[in-house]
Every structure is written in C-alpha cells, then in structure tokens.
Amino acid sequence: ISLPTMASTILNPLAFAKSTKRACELCAQPAHIECSECKVTFWCCPEHEALDRQGIHWRICEFVGPLRRPFSGTGSQHDREIRQQQQQQRKEHLMQIALVEATKLFNQNKFALAVPAAMQALKFGQDAYGANSLELLPPYILMGIASIGTGDLRQGEDYLSQANWIVVKNPQCSPVMRAQLLRALGRLYQAKGNGALALKMLADDVYHVSLSTGPDSVQAAGGYFLMGAVFKANGLADSALASYAKTAAIWLAQLKASTAGRGELLDAAQEAEAFQHLSSIAEDPGCAPKAQALAQLGLALLFLGAGDTPAASNWLSIAKSTAPADVAAESAAVEALM
C-alpha cells in the first residue's frame, strides 16, 4: 500500500499557555510536532511520528478531528444527547479500524507498526467502553503479541497480564475470546523457550475455539499453525507436519467455500493471516508434500479472490506438479473454481 503524503508542523512550546499540554501519541511525553491535516495529533520526535503515521494515523487522520476537538456549541438537551451518541459511534468505529489495521500489520510481521495501531485501538476502546471492559481484550492481546514480535518479552508479558485481568473481571468472556488470550500466551512461552507450556496453552486454545466454532473453523487455524511451529522447534517433525497439514486444510476448505459462494468471505485481517500461514507452509522445503500442496492450492484461491489471476494460476500449476495422489481431488476442485 502506498501511504498518502502527510505534512507536519513544528510547534513552539513558548507560543502556548502553560495550561496547554500536547502529549505524544506513543509515549505521552511533551510533544512539539503536530499533524498539519487533523491538527489534533502530536508527537515528541520524528521517530514516533513515523511509527504512528505508518502504523495507524494515515488510516484515522480524517476521523479524529471531530472526536478530539472541543464542542463549542451549547444547544438543547436533545442536541447534546445526539452529539454524545455520535461521539460514541466515532470511538467504536475508530477502535475497529485500528484493530483491523493492527491485526493486518501483525500478520505481515510488521510488529513495530502493529504496536501503535493496537495502542490507538486501546485508547478508543477505553474512551468508549471503560477501563476494564471486555472490549479491551483484543487490543491488549495485540499489543502483547506485537511487543513479543519486536523482542520485548517483558512489555509483551505486561500487556498479556492486563488481558488476563480483563478475562478474570469478565466471567462472561466467550470461549473464542479466551482462546485468543491462550494463543497469545502460547506465543509468549514459545518465545521464552518453554515449549511444553506453549503447547499446553495452544492445545487449550484449540479446545476453546472448538467449543464455539468447531475444530475445523478458520478461528482454530492459528492455534494449529503455532503448534506446528512449537513442534518443529522441539524436533517433533511428525507432529509439526500434521499440524501444518491441518492448518492448510482448514484455510483451503474455507477458501473453496467462499470462492464457490457457499461460505463467508475472509475479512482483510483473515486474508493476511491466511497468506502468512499458507505461504509459510507452501515455501517450507521441510514440509510434507501433502501439506505443501494444500497450502499451494489455498494460495491459488487467495490470489484468485484478490484478482491476481496470473499468481493464482502459477500456484495451481505448482500444486498440480508436486501434489501426491491423495490431493488430486482437491486440485481438481480448485481448478474447477478457476
């Protein structure tokens, strides 16, 4: 994606009253750089400006002005109630934009950019729902796993502790949301080198997802994929290959259904996750031919849905040339959809 060019203004702190405080979006330190477009977003340094702009501000700049600028009018009680409803809707909308962007960036392994996007989702969520709301679980988890991705395990663990506290405070938390936290903890323990505990968290993740959407749903694919990575890191090749084959099969089934008009289309975050899983499996020379072929067929349909017919045809050709006999039916089904 080509990001739009956005201008900045360097502020002179002496030109403003002492009571006027401008805080950096990322670290809350005094800021002296202002976004020239929305004029309500500030940063303390060019580095934080670049991270925030590339991570999320380019997506929300046009929306934050009406939310952050003070309301100058008085109006009737009815007018004020309408404005409050509009502000609440803006906060919820911006939270969802930031969550989707953070998830996409994370699945693209752009961890440093995913952190500010998740941070903005958390801010909008806190304003919209309150400090201990269950709606804050996804942004805390994203901040945790993105921090782990950057190598900051301590910060990642802190964010996941906050996520765990929200689950404790909200016993009505759904199995799928509990699974998200368990998957994040699996990533944490994997990064710490504790394979046994990582596998326990990930197995519990798949179990909780299965309670809600079934063991073959796309919501379970990430758990299987991470289990494969942990098995592989611990020298358990057969278990790793089985986990990768399961992951590829889940995505392929969903992509076949959606391409044929029999299933829901993947959203942008799911597409990024599917591409991460399938490309990793398809291009891993250590994977079994069946898992690779299933992943290659999945990539063919993924590119077909994105309108990239040449890439889709290329992946189909690769799959057909290398697929074992027990994948022939899947190859034929994908070819028929193309």
Short mmCIF file of C-alpha atoms in Angstrom, two decimals:
data_model
loop_
_atom_site.label_atom_id
_atom_site.label_comp_id
_atom_site.label_asym_id
_atom_site.label_seq_id
_atom_site.Cartn_x
_atom_site.Cartn_y
_atom_site.Cartn_z
CA ILE A 1 0.00 0.00 0.00
CA SER A 2 1.28 3.43 -0.93
CA LEU A 3 0.74 5.68 2.07
CA PRO A 4 -0.51 9.24 1.44
CA THR A 5 1.92 12.11 1.91
CA MET A 6 1.06 13.96 5.12
CA ALA A 7 2.58 17.18 6.38
CA SER A 8 3.69 18.15 9.88
CA THR A 9 4.11 21.39 11.76
CA ILE A 10 6.86 22.05 14.30
CA LEU A 11 5.33 23.76 17.33
CA ASN A 12 6.98 26.36 19.53
CA PRO A 13 6.13 25.48 23.15
CA LEU A 14 6.63 29.10 24.19
CA ALA A 15 3.78 30.19 21.94
CA PHE A 16 1.16 28.39 24.04
CA ALA A 17 -0.22 28.90 27.51
CA LYS A 18 1.33 26.78 30.27
CA SER A 19 -2.02 25.03 30.76
CA THR A 20 -1.95 23.81 27.16
CA LYS A 21 -0.38 20.35 27.10
CA ARG A 22 0.29 18.34 23.99
CA ALA A 23 1.27 14.72 24.55
CA CYS A 24 2.93 12.29 22.16
CA GLU A 25 0.59 9.64 20.78
CA LEU A 26 3.06 6.85 21.55
CA CYS A 27 4.77 7.74 24.82
CA ALA A 28 2.66 10.58 26.32
CA GLN A 29 5.76 12.78 26.67
CA PRO A 30 5.53 16.52 25.81
CA ALA A 31 5.13 16.87 22.05
CA HIS A 32 6.25 19.55 19.61
CA ILE A 33 5.26 18.00 16.26
CA GLU A 34 1.69 18.43 15.06
CA CYS A 35 -0.14 16.72 12.21
CA SER A 36 -0.92 19.52 9.76
CA GLU A 37 -4.00 17.67 8.49
CA CYS A 38 -6.08 16.92 11.61
CA LYS A 39 -4.26 19.35 13.98
CA VAL A 40 -5.21 17.22 16.99
CA THR A 41 -2.43 14.61 16.86
CA PHE A 42 1.06 15.24 18.27
CA TRP A 43 4.42 13.52 18.60
CA CYS A 44 7.56 14.07 20.63
CA CYS A 45 10.06 13.16 17.91
CA PRO A 46 10.30 12.25 14.21
CA GLU A 47 10.79 8.57 15.07
CA HIS A 48 7.49 8.35 16.96
CA GLU A 49 5.77 10.37 14.26
CA ALA A 50 6.94 7.93 11.58
CA LEU A 51 5.86 4.85 13.57
CA ASP A 52 2.43 6.24 14.36
CA ARG A 53 1.80 7.59 10.87
CA GLN A 54 2.78 4.34 9.15
CA GLY A 55 1.12 2.17 11.78
CA ILE A 56 -2.30 3.81 12.03
CA HIS A 57 -2.54 7.60 11.71
CA TRP A 58 -2.80 7.53 7.92
CA ARG A 59 -6.00 5.49 8.37
CA ILE A 60 -7.67 7.59 11.06
CA CYS A 61 -6.42 11.14 10.46
CA GLU A 62 -9.62 12.35 8.79
CA PHE A 63 -11.79 10.94 11.59
CA VAL A 64 -10.03 12.03 14.78
CA GLY A 65 -10.61 15.76 14.39
CA PRO A 66 -14.37 15.72 15.11
CA LEU A 67 -13.73 13.39 18.05
CA ARG A 68 -10.97 15.37 19.75
CA ARG A 69 -11.93 18.96 19.06
CA PRO A 70 -13.94 20.55 21.89
CA PHE A 71 -17.61 21.18 21.21
CA SER A 72 -18.16 24.93 21.11
CA GLY A 73 -21.95 24.97 20.84
CA THR A 74 -24.48 24.70 23.63
CA GLY A 75 -27.75 23.55 22.10
CA SER A 76 -30.65 21.75 23.71
CA GLN A 77 -30.52 18.61 25.82
CA HIS A 78 -31.63 16.67 22.77
CA ASP A 79 -28.78 18.13 20.69
CA ARG A 80 -26.24 17.21 23.36
CA GLU A 81 -27.58 13.66 23.55
CA ILE A 82 -27.31 13.30 19.77
CA ARG A 83 -23.73 14.57 19.88
CA GLN A 84 -22.86 12.09 22.65
CA GLN A 85 -24.27 9.26 20.54
CA GLN A 86 -22.27 10.42 17.54
CA GLN A 87 -19.09 10.61 19.58
CA GLN A 88 -19.66 7.13 20.96
CA GLN A 89 -20.18 5.79 17.43
CA ARG A 90 -16.97 7.51 16.28
CA LYS A 91 -14.97 5.94 19.11
CA GLU A 92 -16.32 2.47 18.36
CA HIS A 93 -15.70 2.91 14.63
CA LEU A 94 -12.13 4.12 15.13
CA MET A 95 -11.42 1.28 17.53
CA GLN A 96 -12.47 -1.24 14.88
CA ILE A 97 -10.38 0.47 12.19
CA ALA A 98 -7.33 0.38 14.46
CA LEU A 99 -7.92 -3.26 15.45
CA VAL A 100 -8.15 -4.42 11.83
CA GLU A 101 -5.03 -2.46 10.87
CA ALA A 102 -3.07 -3.77 13.86
CA THR A 103 -4.07 -7.35 13.02
CA LYS A 104 -3.08 -6.93 9.37
CA LEU A 105 0.30 -5.46 10.31
CA PHE A 106 0.95 -8.22 12.81
CA ASN A 107 0.14 -10.93 10.27
CA GLN A 108 2.55 -9.20 7.86
CA ASN A 109 5.25 -9.43 10.56
CA LYS A 110 5.36 -5.61 10.83
CA PHE A 111 5.39 -5.79 14.60
CA ALA A 112 6.78 -2.32 15.34
CA LEU A 113 3.96 -0.77 13.30
CA ALA A 114 1.31 -3.03 14.82
CA VAL A 115 2.05 -1.67 18.31
CA PRO A 116 0.85 1.93 17.68
CA ALA A 117 -2.21 0.65 15.80
CA ALA A 118 -3.16 -1.58 18.73
CA MET A 119 -2.39 1.25 21.14
CA GLN A 120 -4.87 3.51 19.35
CA ALA A 121 -7.48 0.75 19.43
CA LEU A 122 -6.97 0.54 23.19
CA LYS A 123 -7.34 4.31 23.65
CA PHE A 124 -10.55 4.49 21.65
CA GLY A 125 -11.86 1.40 23.44
CA GLN A 126 -11.14 2.82 26.88
CA ASP A 127 -12.97 6.02 25.97
CA ALA A 128 -15.90 4.12 24.52
CA TYR A 129 -16.34 1.25 26.98
CA GLY A 130 -14.38 1.92 30.19
CA ALA A 131 -11.13 0.74 31.75
CA ASN A 132 -11.96 -2.93 32.48
CA SER A 133 -14.36 -3.64 29.64
CA LEU A 134 -14.24 -6.95 27.81
CA GLU A 135 -13.97 -4.99 24.54
CA LEU A 136 -10.40 -4.08 25.53
CA LEU A 137 -9.23 -7.69 25.40
CA PRO A 138 -8.34 -7.73 21.65
CA PRO A 139 -6.20 -4.55 21.74
CA TYR A 140 -4.33 -5.69 24.85
CA ILE A 141 -3.65 -9.06 23.21
CA LEU A 142 -2.47 -7.38 20.00
CA MET A 143 -0.18 -5.05 21.93
CA GLY A 144 1.19 -8.09 23.75
CA ILE A 145 1.93 -10.27 20.75
CA ALA A 146 3.25 -7.33 18.70
CA SER A 147 5.66 -6.50 21.54
CA ILE A 148 6.73 -10.14 21.63
CA GLY A 149 7.32 -9.92 17.90
CA THR A 150 9.65 -6.95 18.39
CA GLY A 151 11.58 -8.96 21.00
CA ASP A 152 10.30 -7.00 24.01
CA LEU A 153 9.08 -10.00 26.01
CA ARG A 154 8.73 -8.10 29.28
CA GLN A 155 6.44 -5.49 27.74
CA GLY A 156 4.52 -8.20 25.93
CA GLU A 157 4.01 -10.12 29.15
CA ASP A 158 2.76 -6.97 30.88
CA TYR A 159 0.14 -6.38 28.21
CA LEU A 160 -0.97 -10.01 28.35
CA SER A 161 -1.25 -9.76 32.14
CA GLN A 162 -3.65 -6.86 31.59
CA ALA A 163 -5.57 -9.01 29.11
CA ASN A 164 -5.76 -11.85 31.63
CA TRP A 165 -7.06 -9.45 34.29
CA ILE A 166 -9.88 -8.40 31.94
CA VAL A 167 -10.85 -12.06 31.45
CA VAL A 168 -10.86 -12.56 35.24
CA LYS A 169 -13.05 -9.47 35.70
CA ASN A 170 -15.48 -10.61 33.00
CA PRO A 171 -16.57 -14.22 33.64
CA GLN A 172 -18.99 -13.98 30.69
CA CYS A 173 -15.99 -13.93 28.34
CA SER A 174 -16.70 -16.18 25.34
CA PRO A 175 -14.64 -19.31 24.54
CA VAL A 176 -13.31 -17.65 21.37
CA MET A 177 -12.02 -14.63 23.28
CA ARG A 178 -10.45 -16.88 25.92
CA ALA A 179 -8.81 -18.79 23.07
CA GLN A 180 -7.27 -15.56 21.76
CA LEU A 181 -5.59 -14.99 25.12
CA LEU A 182 -4.41 -18.62 25.33
CA ARG A 183 -2.91 -18.35 21.84
CA ALA A 184 -1.09 -15.18 22.81
CA LEU A 185 0.28 -16.87 25.94
CA GLY A 186 1.39 -19.76 23.72
CA ARG A 187 3.40 -17.26 21.67
CA LEU A 188 4.89 -15.81 24.84
CA TYR A 189 6.03 -19.18 26.22
CA GLN A 190 7.35 -20.20 22.82
CA ALA A 191 9.43 -17.01 22.71
CA LYS A 192 10.68 -17.79 26.21
CA GLY A 193 11.75 -21.26 25.11
CA ASN A 194 9.19 -23.13 27.21
CA GLY A 195 7.82 -25.49 24.54
CA ALA A 196 5.81 -27.68 26.92
CA LEU A 197 3.86 -24.76 28.38
CA ALA A 198 3.45 -23.21 24.94
CA LEU A 199 1.87 -26.43 23.64
CA LYS A 200 -0.46 -26.59 26.65
CA MET A 201 -1.68 -23.04 26.00
CA LEU A 202 -2.17 -23.72 22.29
CA ALA A 203 -3.98 -27.02 22.88
CA ASP A 204 -6.32 -25.20 25.28
CA ASP A 205 -6.72 -22.50 22.62
CA VAL A 206 -7.93 -25.03 20.01
CA TYR A 207 -10.21 -26.64 22.62
CA HIS A 208 -11.91 -23.34 23.47
CA VAL A 209 -12.34 -22.44 19.79
CA SER A 210 -13.83 -25.89 19.15
CA LEU A 211 -16.47 -25.27 21.82
CA SER A 212 -17.75 -22.29 19.87
CA THR A 213 -16.97 -22.63 16.17
CA GLY A 214 -15.67 -26.19 15.80
CA PRO A 215 -12.17 -27.67 15.41
CA ASP A 216 -12.14 -27.11 11.63
CA SER A 217 -13.04 -23.41 11.66
CA VAL A 218 -10.67 -20.70 10.48
CA GLN A 219 -10.63 -19.41 14.06
CA ALA A 220 -8.74 -22.59 15.02
CA ALA A 221 -6.20 -22.38 12.19
CA GLY A 222 -3.83 -20.07 14.06
CA GLY A 223 -3.66 -22.46 17.00
CA TYR A 224 -2.75 -25.41 14.81
CA PHE A 225 -0.17 -23.33 12.92
CA LEU A 226 1.57 -22.19 16.10
CA MET A 227 1.51 -25.73 17.48
CA GLY A 228 3.30 -26.80 14.31
CA ALA A 229 5.98 -24.17 14.90
CA VAL A 230 6.48 -25.31 18.50
CA PHE A 231 6.62 -28.99 17.50
CA LYS A 232 9.16 -28.14 14.78
CA ALA A 233 11.33 -26.11 17.18
CA ASN A 234 11.38 -29.05 19.58
CA GLY A 235 12.32 -31.66 16.99
CA LEU A 236 8.88 -33.31 16.78
CA ALA A 237 8.75 -33.42 12.99
CA ASP A 238 5.74 -35.75 12.54
CA SER A 239 3.56 -33.70 14.89
CA ALA A 240 4.68 -30.49 13.18
CA LEU A 241 3.78 -31.80 9.74
CA ALA A 242 0.36 -32.95 10.95
CA SER A 243 -0.33 -29.52 12.46
CA TYR A 244 0.72 -27.73 9.27
CA ALA A 245 -1.40 -30.06 7.13
CA LYS A 246 -4.41 -29.34 9.36
CA THR A 247 -3.81 -25.59 9.08
CA ALA A 248 -3.60 -25.71 5.29
CA ALA A 249 -6.68 -27.93 5.03
CA ILE A 250 -8.75 -25.52 7.13
CA TRP A 251 -7.85 -22.49 5.01
CA LEU A 252 -8.32 -24.39 1.75
CA ALA A 253 -11.79 -25.57 2.79
CA GLN A 254 -12.85 -22.04 3.71
CA LEU A 255 -11.41 -20.53 0.52
CA LYS A 256 -13.14 -23.17 -1.63
CA ALA A 257 -16.46 -22.44 0.08
CA SER A 258 -16.17 -18.66 -0.21
CA THR A 259 -15.00 -18.83 -3.84
CA ALA A 260 -17.98 -21.02 -4.70
CA GLY A 261 -20.32 -18.63 -2.89
CA ARG A 262 -21.12 -21.13 -0.14
CA GLY A 263 -19.22 -19.50 2.72
CA GLU A 264 -18.39 -16.14 4.19
CA LEU A 265 -15.62 -14.12 2.58
CA LEU A 266 -12.48 -13.59 4.64
CA ASP A 267 -12.03 -10.10 6.04
CA ALA A 268 -8.78 -8.19 5.50
CA ALA A 269 -7.20 -9.43 8.74
CA GLN A 270 -8.13 -13.05 7.99
CA GLU A 271 -6.72 -12.75 4.47
CA ALA A 272 -3.42 -11.54 5.91
CA GLU A 273 -3.40 -14.42 8.41
CA ALA A 274 -4.25 -16.96 5.70
CA PHE A 275 -1.46 -15.66 3.47
CA GLN A 276 1.04 -15.82 6.34
CA HIS A 277 0.14 -19.43 7.18
CA LEU A 278 -0.20 -20.74 3.64
CA SER A 279 2.91 -19.08 2.22
CA SER A 280 5.00 -20.28 5.16
CA ILE A 281 3.84 -23.87 4.64
CA ALA A 282 3.97 -23.78 0.84
CA GLU A 283 7.53 -22.47 0.76
CA ASP A 284 8.94 -24.63 3.57
CA PRO A 285 11.08 -27.38 1.98
CA GLY A 286 10.79 -29.38 5.19
CA CYS A 287 7.01 -29.71 4.94
CA ALA A 288 5.40 -32.90 3.69
CA PRO A 289 4.24 -32.82 0.04
CA LYS A 290 0.57 -33.08 1.06
CA ALA A 291 0.72 -30.08 3.40
CA GLN A 292 2.63 -28.08 0.79
CA ALA A 293 0.15 -28.95 -1.96
CA LEU A 294 -2.85 -28.00 0.19
CA ALA A 295 -1.18 -24.69 1.03
CA GLN A 296 -0.33 -24.02 -2.62
CA LEU A 297 -3.94 -24.66 -3.64
CA GLY A 298 -5.09 -22.32 -0.87
CA LEU A 299 -2.76 -19.62 -2.18
CA ALA A 300 -4.18 -20.11 -5.67
CA LEU A 301 -7.67 -19.32 -4.39
CA LEU A 302 -6.43 -16.50 -2.19
CA PHE A 303 -4.81 -14.76 -5.16
CA LEU A 304 -7.86 -15.52 -7.31
CA GLY A 305 -10.04 -13.70 -4.80
CA ALA A 306 -7.65 -10.76 -4.83
CA GLY A 307 -7.97 -10.52 -8.61
CA ASP A 308 -4.41 -11.67 -9.34
CA THR A 309 -5.17 -14.38 -11.89
CA PRO A 310 -1.55 -14.94 -13.05
CA ALA A 311 -0.38 -15.59 -9.48
CA ALA A 312 -3.37 -17.84 -8.86
CA SER A 313 -2.62 -19.87 -11.99
CA ASN A 314 1.04 -20.13 -11.03
CA TRP A 315 0.26 -21.55 -7.59
CA LEU A 316 -2.23 -24.00 -9.10
CA SER A 317 0.39 -25.15 -11.58
CA ILE A 318 2.96 -25.65 -8.81
CA ALA A 319 0.48 -27.63 -6.74
CA LYS A 320 -0.53 -29.89 -9.63
CA SER A 321 3.09 -30.64 -10.48
CA THR A 322 4.07 -31.69 -6.97
CA ALA A 323 0.85 -32.87 -5.29
CA PRO A 324 0.67 -36.50 -4.13
CA ALA A 325 -2.16 -38.73 -5.33
CA ASP A 326 -4.33 -38.14 -2.26
CA VAL A 327 -4.57 -34.41 -3.10
CA ALA A 328 -5.70 -34.97 -6.71
CA ALA A 329 -9.37 -34.44 -5.87
CA GLU A 330 -8.57 -31.13 -4.14
CA SER A 331 -6.53 -29.99 -7.15
CA ALA A 332 -9.40 -30.78 -9.48
CA ALA A 333 -11.88 -28.92 -7.28
CA VAL A 334 -9.68 -25.81 -7.16
CA GLU A 335 -9.07 -25.92 -10.92
CA ALA A 336 -12.84 -26.08 -11.50
CA LEU A 337 -13.32 -22.93 -9.41
CA MET A 338 -10.78 -21.04 -11.51
#
